[in-house]
XYZ file of C-alpha atoms in Angstrom:
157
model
C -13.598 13.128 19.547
C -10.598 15.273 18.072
C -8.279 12.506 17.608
C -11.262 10.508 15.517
C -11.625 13.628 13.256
C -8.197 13.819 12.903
C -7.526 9.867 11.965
C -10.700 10.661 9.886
C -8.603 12.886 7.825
C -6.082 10.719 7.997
C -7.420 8.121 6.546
C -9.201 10.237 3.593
C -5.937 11.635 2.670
C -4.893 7.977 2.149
C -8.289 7.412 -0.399
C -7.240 9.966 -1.991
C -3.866 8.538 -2.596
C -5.533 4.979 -3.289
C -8.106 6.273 -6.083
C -5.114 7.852 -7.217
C -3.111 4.757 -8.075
C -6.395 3.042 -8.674
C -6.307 5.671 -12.053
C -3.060 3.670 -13.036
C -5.215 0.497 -13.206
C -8.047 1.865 -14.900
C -5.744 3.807 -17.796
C -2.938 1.126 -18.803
C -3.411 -2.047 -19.861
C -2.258 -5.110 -18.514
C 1.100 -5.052 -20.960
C 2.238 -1.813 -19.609
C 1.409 -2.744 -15.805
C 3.596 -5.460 -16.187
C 6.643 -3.883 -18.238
C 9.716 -3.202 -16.635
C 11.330 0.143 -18.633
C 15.044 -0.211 -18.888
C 16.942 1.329 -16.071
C 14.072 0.032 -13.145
C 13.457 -2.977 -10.887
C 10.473 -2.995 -11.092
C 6.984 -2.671 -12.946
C 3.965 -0.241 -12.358
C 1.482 -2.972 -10.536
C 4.670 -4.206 -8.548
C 4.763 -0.866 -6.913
C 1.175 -1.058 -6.215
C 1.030 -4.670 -4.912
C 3.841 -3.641 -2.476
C 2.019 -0.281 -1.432
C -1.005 -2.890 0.071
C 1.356 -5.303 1.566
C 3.909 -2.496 3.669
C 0.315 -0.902 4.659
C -0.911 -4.066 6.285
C 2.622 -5.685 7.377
C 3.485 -1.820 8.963
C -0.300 -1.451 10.952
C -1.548 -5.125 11.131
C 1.325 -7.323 11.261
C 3.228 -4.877 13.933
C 0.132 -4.604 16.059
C -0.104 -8.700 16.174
C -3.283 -8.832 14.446
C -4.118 -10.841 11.088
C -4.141 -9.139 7.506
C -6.149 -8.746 4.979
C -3.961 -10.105 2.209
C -2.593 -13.304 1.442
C 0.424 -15.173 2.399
C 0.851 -15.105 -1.458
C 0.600 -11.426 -1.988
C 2.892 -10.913 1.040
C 5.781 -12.938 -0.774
C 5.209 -11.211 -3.960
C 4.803 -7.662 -2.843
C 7.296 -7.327 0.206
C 10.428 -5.104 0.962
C 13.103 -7.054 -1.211
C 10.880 -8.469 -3.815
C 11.186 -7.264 -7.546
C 8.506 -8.842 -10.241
C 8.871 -12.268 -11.101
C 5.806 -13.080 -13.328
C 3.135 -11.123 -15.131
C 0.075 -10.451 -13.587
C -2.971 -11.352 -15.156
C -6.196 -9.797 -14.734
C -7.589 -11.557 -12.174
C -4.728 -10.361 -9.776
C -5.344 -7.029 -11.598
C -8.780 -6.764 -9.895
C -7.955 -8.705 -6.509
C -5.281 -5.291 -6.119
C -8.333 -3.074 -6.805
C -10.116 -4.302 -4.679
C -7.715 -4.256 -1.915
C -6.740 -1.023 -2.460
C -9.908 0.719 -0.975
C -10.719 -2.355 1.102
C -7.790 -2.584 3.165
C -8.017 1.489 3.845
C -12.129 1.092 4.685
C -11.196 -1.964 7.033
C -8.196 -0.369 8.955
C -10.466 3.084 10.016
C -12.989 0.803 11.225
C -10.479 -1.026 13.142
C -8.765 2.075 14.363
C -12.594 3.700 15.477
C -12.831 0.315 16.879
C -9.686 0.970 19.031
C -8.575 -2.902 18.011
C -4.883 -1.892 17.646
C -3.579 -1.895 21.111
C -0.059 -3.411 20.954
C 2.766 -2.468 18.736
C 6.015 -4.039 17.701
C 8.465 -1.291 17.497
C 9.855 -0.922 14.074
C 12.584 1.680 12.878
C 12.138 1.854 8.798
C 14.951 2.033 6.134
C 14.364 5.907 5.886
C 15.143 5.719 9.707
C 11.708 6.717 11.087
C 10.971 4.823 14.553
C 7.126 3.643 14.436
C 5.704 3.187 18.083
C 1.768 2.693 17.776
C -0.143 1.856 15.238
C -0.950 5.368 14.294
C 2.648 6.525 13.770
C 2.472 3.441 11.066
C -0.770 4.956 9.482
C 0.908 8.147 9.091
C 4.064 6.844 8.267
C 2.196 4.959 5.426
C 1.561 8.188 3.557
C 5.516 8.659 3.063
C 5.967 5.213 1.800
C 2.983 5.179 -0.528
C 4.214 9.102 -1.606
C 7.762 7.820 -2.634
C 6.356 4.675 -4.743
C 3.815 6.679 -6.354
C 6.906 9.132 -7.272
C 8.431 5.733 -8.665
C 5.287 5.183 -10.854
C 5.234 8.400 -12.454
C 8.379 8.114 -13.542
C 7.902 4.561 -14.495
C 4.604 5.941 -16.743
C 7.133 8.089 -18.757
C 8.821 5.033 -20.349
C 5.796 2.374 -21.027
């Protein structure tokens, strides 16, 4: 019962984190999501995009089990991608939606006890992920760093 409580947390720490990048949807409009400022690689929903995709790739994809998002989204948003259209608004609100969705779907997966196998995977910052829940709370790092990179990115739209 611990452990739950604990994932629990986990996963409302990660909400948290989601509502807060949800904000950057709700307070800029579609011309800034899409701008690159001068000196970046990338744009404000970019960063976003990717945040969904690494979650699902790092806790679904590793564990052998089928994702939430689209092929699409995965070639759009993945490690080694940089923006190569603007999104319009219908994307806009397919990202919203995914980024509580995905977070709602993996706790009931993980209560669920549906991730049982895990494809080792050692990440560019050198971290080794070995179950599924080193991935979840690996996730926070990653999604920490980009939302650095969108704060900074906010001071120049």
């Amino acid at each position: 019962m611990a452990k739950i409580l604990i994932m629990h947390r986990t996963f409302e720490i990660t909400r948290v984190s989601r509502k807060v990048l949800s904000q950057f949807l709700e307070k800029h409009t579609l011309e800034e999501l899409n701008t690159i400022p001068h000196g970046f690689s990338n744009n404000l929903i970019w960063n976003i995009g990717h945040i969904i995709v690494v979650q699902q790739m790092l806790v679904y994809n590793l564990s052998g089990l089928p994702m939430m998002i689209s092929n699409e989204m995965i070639e759009k948003y993945k490690k080694g991608t940089k923006p190569e259209h603007n999104v319009d608004q219908t994307e806009i609100e397919e990202i919203k939606r995914l980024l509580l969705a995905t977070i709602d779907q993996s706790e009931i997966d993980f209560t669920n006890k549906i991730f049982k196998d895990y494809k080792e995977f050692t990440t560019m910052s050198g971290f080794t992920l070995i179950t599924a829940k080193d991935a979840i709370a690996f996730n926070y790092y990653h999604e920490g760093v980009h939302t650095g990179i969108m704060m900074q990115i906010r001071k120049f739209i």
